Coordinates of C-alpha atoms in Angstrom, one line a residue:
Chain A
X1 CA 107.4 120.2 77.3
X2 CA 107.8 118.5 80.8
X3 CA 111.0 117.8 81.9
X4 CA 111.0 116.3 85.1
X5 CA 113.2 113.5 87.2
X6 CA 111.7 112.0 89.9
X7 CA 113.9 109.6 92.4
X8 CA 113.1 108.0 95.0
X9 CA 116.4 109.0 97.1
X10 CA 118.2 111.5 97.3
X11 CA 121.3 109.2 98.6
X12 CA 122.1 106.1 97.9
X13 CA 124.0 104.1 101.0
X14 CA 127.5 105.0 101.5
X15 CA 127.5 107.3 99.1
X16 CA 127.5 111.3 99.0
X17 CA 124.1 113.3 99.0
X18 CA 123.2 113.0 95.2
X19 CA 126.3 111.1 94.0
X20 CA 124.5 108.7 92.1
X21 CA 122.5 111.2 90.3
X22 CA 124.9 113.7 89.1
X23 CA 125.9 112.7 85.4
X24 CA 121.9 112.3 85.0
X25 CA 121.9 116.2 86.3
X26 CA 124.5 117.4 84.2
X27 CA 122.5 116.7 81.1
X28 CA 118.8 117.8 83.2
X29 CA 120.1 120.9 84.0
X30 CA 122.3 121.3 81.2
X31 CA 120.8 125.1 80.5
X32 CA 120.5 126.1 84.1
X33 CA 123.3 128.1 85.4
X34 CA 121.8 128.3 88.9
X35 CA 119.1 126.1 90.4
X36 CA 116.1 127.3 92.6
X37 CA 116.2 124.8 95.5
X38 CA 113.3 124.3 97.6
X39 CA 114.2 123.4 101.3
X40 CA 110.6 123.1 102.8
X41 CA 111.0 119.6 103.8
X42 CA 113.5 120.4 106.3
X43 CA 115.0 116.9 106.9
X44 CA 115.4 116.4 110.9
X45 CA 114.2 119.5 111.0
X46 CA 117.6 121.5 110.1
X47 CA 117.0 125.1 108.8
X48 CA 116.4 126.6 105.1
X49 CA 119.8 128.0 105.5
X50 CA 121.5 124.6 106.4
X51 CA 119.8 122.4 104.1
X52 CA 120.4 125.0 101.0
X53 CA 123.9 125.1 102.0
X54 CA 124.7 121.6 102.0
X55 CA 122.6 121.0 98.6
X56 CA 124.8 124.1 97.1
X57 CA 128.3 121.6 98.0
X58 CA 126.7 118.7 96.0
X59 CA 126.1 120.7 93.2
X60 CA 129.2 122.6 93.4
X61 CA 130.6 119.4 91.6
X62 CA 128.8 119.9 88.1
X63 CA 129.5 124.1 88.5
X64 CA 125.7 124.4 88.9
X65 CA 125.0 127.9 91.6
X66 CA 122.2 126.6 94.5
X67 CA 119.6 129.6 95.6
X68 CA 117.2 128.5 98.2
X69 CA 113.6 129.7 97.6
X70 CA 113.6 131.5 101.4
X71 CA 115.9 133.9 100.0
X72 CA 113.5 135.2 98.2
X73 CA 110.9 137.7 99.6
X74 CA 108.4 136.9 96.6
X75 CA 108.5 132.7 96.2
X76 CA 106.0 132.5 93.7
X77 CA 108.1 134.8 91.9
X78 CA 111.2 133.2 92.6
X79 CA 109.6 130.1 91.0
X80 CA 108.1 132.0 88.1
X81 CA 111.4 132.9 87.0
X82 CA 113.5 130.1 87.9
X83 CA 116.1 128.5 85.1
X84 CA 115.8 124.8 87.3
X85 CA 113.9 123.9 90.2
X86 CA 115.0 120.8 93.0
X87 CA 113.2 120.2 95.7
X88 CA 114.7 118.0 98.2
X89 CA 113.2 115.1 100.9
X90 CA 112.7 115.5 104.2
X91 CA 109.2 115.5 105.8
X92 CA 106.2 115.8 103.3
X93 CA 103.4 117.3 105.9
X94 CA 106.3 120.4 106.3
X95 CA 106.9 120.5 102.7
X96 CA 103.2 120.8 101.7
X97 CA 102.0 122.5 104.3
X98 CA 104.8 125.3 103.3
X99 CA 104.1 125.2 99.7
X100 CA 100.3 125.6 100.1
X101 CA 100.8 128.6 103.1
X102 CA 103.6 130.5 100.5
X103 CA 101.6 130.0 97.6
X104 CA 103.8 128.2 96.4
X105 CA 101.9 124.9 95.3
X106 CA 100.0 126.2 91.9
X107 CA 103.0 128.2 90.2
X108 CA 105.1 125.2 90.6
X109 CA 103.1 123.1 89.1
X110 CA 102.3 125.3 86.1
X111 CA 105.7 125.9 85.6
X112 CA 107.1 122.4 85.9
X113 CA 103.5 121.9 83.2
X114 CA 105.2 124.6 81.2
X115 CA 109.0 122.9 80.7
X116 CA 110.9 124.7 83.6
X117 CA 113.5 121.5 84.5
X118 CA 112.6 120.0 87.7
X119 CA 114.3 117.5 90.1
X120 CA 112.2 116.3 92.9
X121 CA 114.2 113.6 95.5
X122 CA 111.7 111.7 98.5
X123 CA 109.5 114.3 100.0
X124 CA 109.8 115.9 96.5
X125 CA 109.0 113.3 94.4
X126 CA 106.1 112.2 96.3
X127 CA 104.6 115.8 95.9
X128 CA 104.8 115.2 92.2
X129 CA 102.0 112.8 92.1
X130 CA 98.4 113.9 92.7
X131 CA 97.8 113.9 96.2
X132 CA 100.1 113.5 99.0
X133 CA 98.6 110.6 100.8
X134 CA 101.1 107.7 99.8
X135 CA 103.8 109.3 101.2
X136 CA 105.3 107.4 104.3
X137 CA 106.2 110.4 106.8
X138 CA 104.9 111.1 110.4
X139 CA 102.1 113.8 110.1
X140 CA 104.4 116.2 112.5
X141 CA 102.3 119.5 111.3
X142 CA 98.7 119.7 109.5
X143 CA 98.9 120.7 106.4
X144 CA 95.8 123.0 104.5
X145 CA 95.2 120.4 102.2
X146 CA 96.9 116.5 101.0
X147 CA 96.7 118.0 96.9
X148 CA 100.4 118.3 95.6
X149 CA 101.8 119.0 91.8
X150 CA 100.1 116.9 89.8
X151 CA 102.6 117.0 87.4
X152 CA 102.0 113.1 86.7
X153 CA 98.5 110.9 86.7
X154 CA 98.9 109.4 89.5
X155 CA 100.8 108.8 93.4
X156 CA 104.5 108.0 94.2
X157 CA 105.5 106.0 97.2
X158 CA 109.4 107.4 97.7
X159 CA 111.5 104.6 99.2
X160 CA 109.4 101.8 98.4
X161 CA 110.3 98.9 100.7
X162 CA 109.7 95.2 100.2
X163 CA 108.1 92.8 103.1
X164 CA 110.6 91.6 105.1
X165 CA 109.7 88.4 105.5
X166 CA 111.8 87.2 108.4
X167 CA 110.2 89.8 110.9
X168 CA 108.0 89.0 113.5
X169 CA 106.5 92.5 113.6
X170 CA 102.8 93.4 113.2
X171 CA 103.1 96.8 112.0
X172 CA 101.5 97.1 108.7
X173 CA 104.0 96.7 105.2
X174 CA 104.5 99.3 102.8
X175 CA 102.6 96.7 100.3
X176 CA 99.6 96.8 103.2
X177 CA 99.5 100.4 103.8
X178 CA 98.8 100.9 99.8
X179 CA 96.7 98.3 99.6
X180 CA 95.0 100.0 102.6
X181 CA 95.0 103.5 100.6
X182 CA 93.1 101.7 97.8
X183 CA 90.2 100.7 99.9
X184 CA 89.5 104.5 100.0
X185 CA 90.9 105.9 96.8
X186 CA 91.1 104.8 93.2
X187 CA 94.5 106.5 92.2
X188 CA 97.6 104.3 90.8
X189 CA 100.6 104.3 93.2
X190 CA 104.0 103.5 91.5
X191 CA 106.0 102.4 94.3
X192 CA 109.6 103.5 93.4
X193 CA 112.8 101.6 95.2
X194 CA 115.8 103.8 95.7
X195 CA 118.2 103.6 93.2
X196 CA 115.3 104.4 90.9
X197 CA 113.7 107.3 89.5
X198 CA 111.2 108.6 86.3
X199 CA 112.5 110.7 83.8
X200 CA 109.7 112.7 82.5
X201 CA 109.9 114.4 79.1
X202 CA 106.6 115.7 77.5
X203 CA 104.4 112.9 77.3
X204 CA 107.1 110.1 78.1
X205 CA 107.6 108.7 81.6
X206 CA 110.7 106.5 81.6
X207 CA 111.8 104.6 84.6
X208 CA 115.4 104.6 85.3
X209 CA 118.2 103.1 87.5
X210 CA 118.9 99.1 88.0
X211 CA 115.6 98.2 89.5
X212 CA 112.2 97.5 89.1
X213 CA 109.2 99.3 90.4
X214 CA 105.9 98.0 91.5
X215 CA 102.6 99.4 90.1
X216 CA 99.8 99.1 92.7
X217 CA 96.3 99.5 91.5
X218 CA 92.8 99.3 93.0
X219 CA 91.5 95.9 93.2
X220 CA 94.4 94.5 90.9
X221 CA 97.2 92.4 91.9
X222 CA 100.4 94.8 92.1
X223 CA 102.7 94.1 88.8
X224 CA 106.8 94.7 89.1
X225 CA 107.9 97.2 85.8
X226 CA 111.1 96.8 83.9
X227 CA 113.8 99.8 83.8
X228 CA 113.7 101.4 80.9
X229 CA 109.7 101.1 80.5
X230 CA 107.9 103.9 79.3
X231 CA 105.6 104.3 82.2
X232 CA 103.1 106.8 80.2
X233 CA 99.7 104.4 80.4
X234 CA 99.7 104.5 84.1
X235 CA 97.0 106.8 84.3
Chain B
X1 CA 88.7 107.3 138.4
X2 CA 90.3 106.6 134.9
X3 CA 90.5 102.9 134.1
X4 CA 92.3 102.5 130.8
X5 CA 94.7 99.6 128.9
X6 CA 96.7 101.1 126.1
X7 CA 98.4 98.3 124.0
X8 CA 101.3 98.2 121.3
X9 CA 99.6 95.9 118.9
X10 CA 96.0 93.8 119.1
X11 CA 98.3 90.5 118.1
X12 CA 101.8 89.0 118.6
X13 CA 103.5 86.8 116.2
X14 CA 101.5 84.1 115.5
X15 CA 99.0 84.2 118.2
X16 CA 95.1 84.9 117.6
X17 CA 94.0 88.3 117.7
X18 CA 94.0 89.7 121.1
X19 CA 95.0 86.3 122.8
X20 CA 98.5 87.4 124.9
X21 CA 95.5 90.5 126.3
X22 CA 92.7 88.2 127.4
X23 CA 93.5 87.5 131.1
X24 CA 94.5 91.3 131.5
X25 CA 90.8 92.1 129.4
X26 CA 89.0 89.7 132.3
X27 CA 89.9 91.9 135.3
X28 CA 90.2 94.7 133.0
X29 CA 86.4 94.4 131.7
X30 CA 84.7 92.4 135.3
X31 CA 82.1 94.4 135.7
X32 CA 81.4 94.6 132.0
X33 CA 78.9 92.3 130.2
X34 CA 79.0 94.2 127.0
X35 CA 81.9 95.7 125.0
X36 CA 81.1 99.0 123.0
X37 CA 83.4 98.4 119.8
X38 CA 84.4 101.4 118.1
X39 CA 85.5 99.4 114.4
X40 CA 86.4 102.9 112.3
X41 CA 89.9 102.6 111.8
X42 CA 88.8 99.4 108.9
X43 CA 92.0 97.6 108.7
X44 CA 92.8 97.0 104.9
X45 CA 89.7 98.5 104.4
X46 CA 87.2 96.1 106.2
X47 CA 83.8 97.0 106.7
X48 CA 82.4 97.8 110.5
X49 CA 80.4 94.6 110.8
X50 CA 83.2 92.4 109.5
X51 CA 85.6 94.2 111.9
X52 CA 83.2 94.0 114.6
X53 CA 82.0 90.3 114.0
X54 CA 86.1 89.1 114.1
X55 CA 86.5 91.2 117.4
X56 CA 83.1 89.4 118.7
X57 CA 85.5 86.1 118.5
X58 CA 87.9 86.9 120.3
X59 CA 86.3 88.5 123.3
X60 CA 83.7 85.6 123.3
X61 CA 86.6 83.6 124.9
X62 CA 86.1 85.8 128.4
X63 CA 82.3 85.8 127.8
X64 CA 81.3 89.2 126.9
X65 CA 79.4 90.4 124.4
X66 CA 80.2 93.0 121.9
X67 CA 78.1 95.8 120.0
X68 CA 79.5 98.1 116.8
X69 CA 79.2 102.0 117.4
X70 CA 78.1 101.4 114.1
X71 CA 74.9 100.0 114.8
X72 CA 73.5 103.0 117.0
X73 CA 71.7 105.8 115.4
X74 CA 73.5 108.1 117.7
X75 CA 77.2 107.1 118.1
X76 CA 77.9 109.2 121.1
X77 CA 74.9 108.6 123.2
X78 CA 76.5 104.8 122.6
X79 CA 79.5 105.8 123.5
X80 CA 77.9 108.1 127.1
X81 CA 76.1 104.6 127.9
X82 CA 78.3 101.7 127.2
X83 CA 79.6 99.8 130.0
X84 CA 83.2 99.1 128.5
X85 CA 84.8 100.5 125.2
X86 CA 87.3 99.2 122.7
X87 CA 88.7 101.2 119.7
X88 CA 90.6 98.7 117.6
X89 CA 93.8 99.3 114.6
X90 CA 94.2 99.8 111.6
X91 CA 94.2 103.2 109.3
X92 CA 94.9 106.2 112.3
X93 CA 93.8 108.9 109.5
X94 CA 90.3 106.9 109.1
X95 CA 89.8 106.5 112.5
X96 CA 89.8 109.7 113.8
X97 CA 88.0 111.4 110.2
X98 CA 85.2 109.3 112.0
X99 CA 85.5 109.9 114.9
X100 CA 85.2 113.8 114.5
X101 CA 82.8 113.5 111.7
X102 CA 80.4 111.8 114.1
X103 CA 81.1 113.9 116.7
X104 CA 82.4 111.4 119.4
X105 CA 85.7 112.6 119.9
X106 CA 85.0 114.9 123.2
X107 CA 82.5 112.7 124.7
X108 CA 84.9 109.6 123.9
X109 CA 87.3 111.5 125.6
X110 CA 84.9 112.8 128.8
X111 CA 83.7 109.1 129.7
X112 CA 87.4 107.7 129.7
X113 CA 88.3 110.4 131.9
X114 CA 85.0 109.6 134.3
X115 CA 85.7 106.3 134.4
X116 CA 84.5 104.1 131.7
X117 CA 86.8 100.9 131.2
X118 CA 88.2 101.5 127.9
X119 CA 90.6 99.6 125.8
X120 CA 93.0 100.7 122.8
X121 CA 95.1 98.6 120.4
X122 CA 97.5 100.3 117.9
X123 CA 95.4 103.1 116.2
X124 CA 92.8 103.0 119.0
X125 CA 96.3 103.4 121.3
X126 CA 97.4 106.3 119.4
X127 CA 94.3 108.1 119.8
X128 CA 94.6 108.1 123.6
X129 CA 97.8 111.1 123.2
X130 CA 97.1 114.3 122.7
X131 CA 97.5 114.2 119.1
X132 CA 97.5 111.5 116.0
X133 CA 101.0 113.1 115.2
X134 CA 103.1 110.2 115.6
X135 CA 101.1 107.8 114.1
X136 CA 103.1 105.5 111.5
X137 CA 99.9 105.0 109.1
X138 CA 99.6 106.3 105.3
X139 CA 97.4 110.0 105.4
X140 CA 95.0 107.9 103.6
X141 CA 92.2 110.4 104.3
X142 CA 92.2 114.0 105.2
X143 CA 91.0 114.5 108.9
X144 CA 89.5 117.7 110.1
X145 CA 91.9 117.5 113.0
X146 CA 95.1 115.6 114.2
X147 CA 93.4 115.9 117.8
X148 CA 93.2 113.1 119.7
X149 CA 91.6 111.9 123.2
X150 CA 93.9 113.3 125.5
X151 CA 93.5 110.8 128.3
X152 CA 96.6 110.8 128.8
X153 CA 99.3 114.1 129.0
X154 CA 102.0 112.6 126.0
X155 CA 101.7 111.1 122.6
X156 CA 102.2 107.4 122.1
X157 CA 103.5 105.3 118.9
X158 CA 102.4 102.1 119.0
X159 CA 104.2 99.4 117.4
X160 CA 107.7 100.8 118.3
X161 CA 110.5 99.4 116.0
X162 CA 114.0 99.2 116.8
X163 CA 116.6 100.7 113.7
X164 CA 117.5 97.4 111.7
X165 CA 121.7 98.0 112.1
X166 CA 121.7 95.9 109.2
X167 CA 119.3 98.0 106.7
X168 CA 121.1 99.7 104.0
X169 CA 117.6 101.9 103.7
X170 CA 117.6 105.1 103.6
X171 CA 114.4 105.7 104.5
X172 CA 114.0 106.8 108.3
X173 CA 114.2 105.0 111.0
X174 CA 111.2 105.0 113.7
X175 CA 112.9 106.9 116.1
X176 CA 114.4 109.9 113.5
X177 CA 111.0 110.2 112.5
X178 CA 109.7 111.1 116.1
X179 CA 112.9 113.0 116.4
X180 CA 111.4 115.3 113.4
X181 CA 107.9 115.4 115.7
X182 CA 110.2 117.1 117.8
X183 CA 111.6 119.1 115.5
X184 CA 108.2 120.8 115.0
X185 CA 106.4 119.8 118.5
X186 CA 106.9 119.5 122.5
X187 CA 105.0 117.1 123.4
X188 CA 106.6 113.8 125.1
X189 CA 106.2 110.6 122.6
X190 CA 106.4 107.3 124.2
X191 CA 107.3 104.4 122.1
X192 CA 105.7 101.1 122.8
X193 CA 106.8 97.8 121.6
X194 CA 104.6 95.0 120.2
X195 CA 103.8 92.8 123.8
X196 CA 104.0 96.0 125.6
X197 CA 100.8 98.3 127.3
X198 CA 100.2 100.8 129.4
X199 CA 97.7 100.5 132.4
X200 CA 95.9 103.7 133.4
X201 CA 93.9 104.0 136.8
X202 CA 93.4 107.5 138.1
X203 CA 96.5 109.0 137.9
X204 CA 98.8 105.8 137.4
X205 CA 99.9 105.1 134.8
X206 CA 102.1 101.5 134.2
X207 CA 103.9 99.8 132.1
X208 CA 103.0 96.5 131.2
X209 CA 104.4 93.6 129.7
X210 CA 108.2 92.0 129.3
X211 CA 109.8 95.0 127.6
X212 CA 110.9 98.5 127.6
X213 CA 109.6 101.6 126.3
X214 CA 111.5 104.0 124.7
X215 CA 110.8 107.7 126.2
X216 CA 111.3 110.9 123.4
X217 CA 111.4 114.4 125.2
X218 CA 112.2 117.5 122.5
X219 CA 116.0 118.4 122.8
X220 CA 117.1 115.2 125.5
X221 CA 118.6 111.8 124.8
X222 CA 115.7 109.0 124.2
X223 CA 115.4 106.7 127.8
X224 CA 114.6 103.3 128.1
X225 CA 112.2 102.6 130.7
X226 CA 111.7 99.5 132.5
X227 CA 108.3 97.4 132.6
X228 CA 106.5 97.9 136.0
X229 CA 107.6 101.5 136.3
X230 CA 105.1 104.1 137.3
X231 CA 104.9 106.7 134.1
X232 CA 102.7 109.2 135.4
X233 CA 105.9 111.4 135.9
X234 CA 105.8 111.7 131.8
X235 CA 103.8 115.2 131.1

C-alpha cells in the first residue's frame, strides 16, 4: 500500500529545515529506524555529503538515523532495501538527471508502488508526478529524459505562487506557465502552496496543511481544493 | 559585421507590444522592407499565424512587412534569404524543439554572425547565449538540445527580477537560481531587466536602455553594470 507525503517545502519561513513537518514524520516513519535520504538535488549546488549532513540534524530531533544514497556503492540496492526513503528539493534537472544516470528512477518508483514510506519535499515532490515538466527550476544540466515516479496520476507544481497583482513585470505567472504547459500536454497539474502537502495512503490522496491548492486542467478553468479533500479523482 | 538587438521583454507595462523598441527597430531594420518572423516559441500556446499576424501590427507602424518561417516549405533557406529576422517570446523549451527539429539552428546562427539584422525578445533573446540554460520558462517540451545560437560568447536571462525583500517565499530567487547555473556551469550569465537591450555590431556589444544589468561570473560577486557600457569584455 502506498504511503507517500508529498509537500511542497521543505521549510516554511523562519522556521528550521522541516520544523513544520516533524510530528507528521514521526507517525510516517514510525517503523523506519533509519531513513535513506536522496541528496541528488543538490540545493545551490552543496555536496551529497553536506546536504545529507544537515538533513541527518533535522531528523536527529524524532531519533530517526539519515544515510545518504551516495554512500552506497549499489543505489538501486540501497533503495531496494531501504526501511524509508526522503528525497529532498533543490534543482529538479540535477535530481532527475542523477536518478535516471544511477538507475535509480524505476526501483524507486516500484518501491514507493510497493509501500516502502516515502517523503518527497520541492524537487522531490515534483518528481512524484508523471513527468517533470511543471517543475519551476532553471534547466542548469540536460537530463536523459523529463519522466519521473509516477507514483501519482498526474503533475505537481512545488511552491505554487499566486499572481501578484501589483507588479509591473512581464515575465510569465506561475498560473501562465501551466496554462502554457496545457497547450502541449493533457496531464492535471495540482499546484501545491507551501505549507501544504498530499498524504498518499493506498488509493487515498489527502491534502494537508492550512491551505488550499489549485487544480489546473486542460481547457478548464483552474478550481482551488479544500484541505482535508481526498484528492483521489484527479486523474 | 554582426548587427543584432537583444531585448529583456517585447512589452513594458502597459505599452503595446513592441512600442518602447520601434524607433530603435527603424534604424535597426533601414535597409529592410521585409521582416522574417520566426513565431515558434507560441506564447500560451498560440498558433504561428496568430503569432505572426499580432507581430504584423506592430511592425506595420515603421512600415515593414512581415512573413512567418512558418509559411516556407524550407525554413532555413527562409532563414539564408531573409533581409531582417525576428525570433519573438514565449515557451524557451518550444522554441528551440523547433528550431532544431527543422534544422535552422546553425544556419540561424551563421547569417546573424554574417550580418543579417536580427532581432530577439525574451525567448528569442535567450537563444542568442550559448545555451537555453538560464531560461526561466516551464520544460514544457523535451528539446533535443539546450544549445543555443551562440552569437554572442555568454548566456542571457531575459526578464531579470530583483529578490522581493518582502517575500516570505521560499521558492528561489532569480539570482540563486543562476547562482545554481553556476554551480553546475562556467559560462558568464547576464541578467537583463524589462526596458533593458543589448546592441550587437561586429564585436560591440551595448547596453541599452535606462537601467542596469546584473553580470553573474562562476565563483565572483554579481556586478551591476551601467547602461551605455561597452560589454564585449564579457566572454
Amino acid at each position: 500500500m502506498k504511503n507517500i507525503l508529498i509537500a511542497s517545502t521543505s521549510t516554511l519561513a523562519n522556521e528550521d529545515y522541516l520544523a513544520y513537518l516533524l510530528p507528521e514524520l514521526q507517525l510516517h516513519f514510525k517503523n523506519c529506524s533509519t531513513i535513506l535520504f536522496i541528496p541528488y538535488a543538490r540545493p545551490g549546488g552543496i555536496s551529497h555529503e553536506e546536504y545529507t549532513n544537515s538533513v541527518a540534524l533535522a531528523f536527529a530531533k524524532i531519533n530517526k538515523k539519515v544515510i545518504g544514497i551516495h554512500e552506497f556503492e549499489d543505489a538501486a540496492l540501497a533503495v531496494k532495501s531501504a526501511e524509508g526513503i526522503f528525497t529532498g528539493g533543490g534543482n529538479t534537472f540535477v535530481l532527475v538527471s542523477q536518478l535516471h544516470k544511477n538507475n535509480v528512477m524505476a526501483i524507486l518508483s516500484q518501491v514507493i508502488k510497493n509501500g516502502t514510506p516515502y517523503l518527497g519535499t520541492s524537487a522531490g515532490s515534483n518528481i512524484c508526478g508523471l513527468t517533470m515538466q511543471t517543475t519551476n527550476d532553471m534547466p542548469i544540466v540536460y537530463p536523459p529524459s523529463f519522466q519521473t515516479l509516477g507514483v501519482v496520476p498526474f503533475n505537481l507544481n512545488p511552491h505554487y505562487l499566486d499572481p501578484d497583482t501589483n507588479s509591473k513585470h512581464m515575465g510569465e505567472t506561475r498560473e501562465t506557465r501551466i496554462k502554457e504547459f496545457h497547450a502541449f500536454n493533457s496531464l492535471p497539474v495540482l499546484g501545491l502552496r507551501e505549507g501544504s502537502w498530499l498524504d498518499v495512503k493506498g488509493d487515498s490522496t489527502t491534502l494537508k496543511g492550512n491551505l488550499t491548492a489549485r487544480l489546473f486542467r486542460q481547457n478548464q478553468t483552474p478550481v482551488e481544493l479544500e484541505s482535508g479533500t481526498d484528492l483521489s479523482f484527479i486523474k
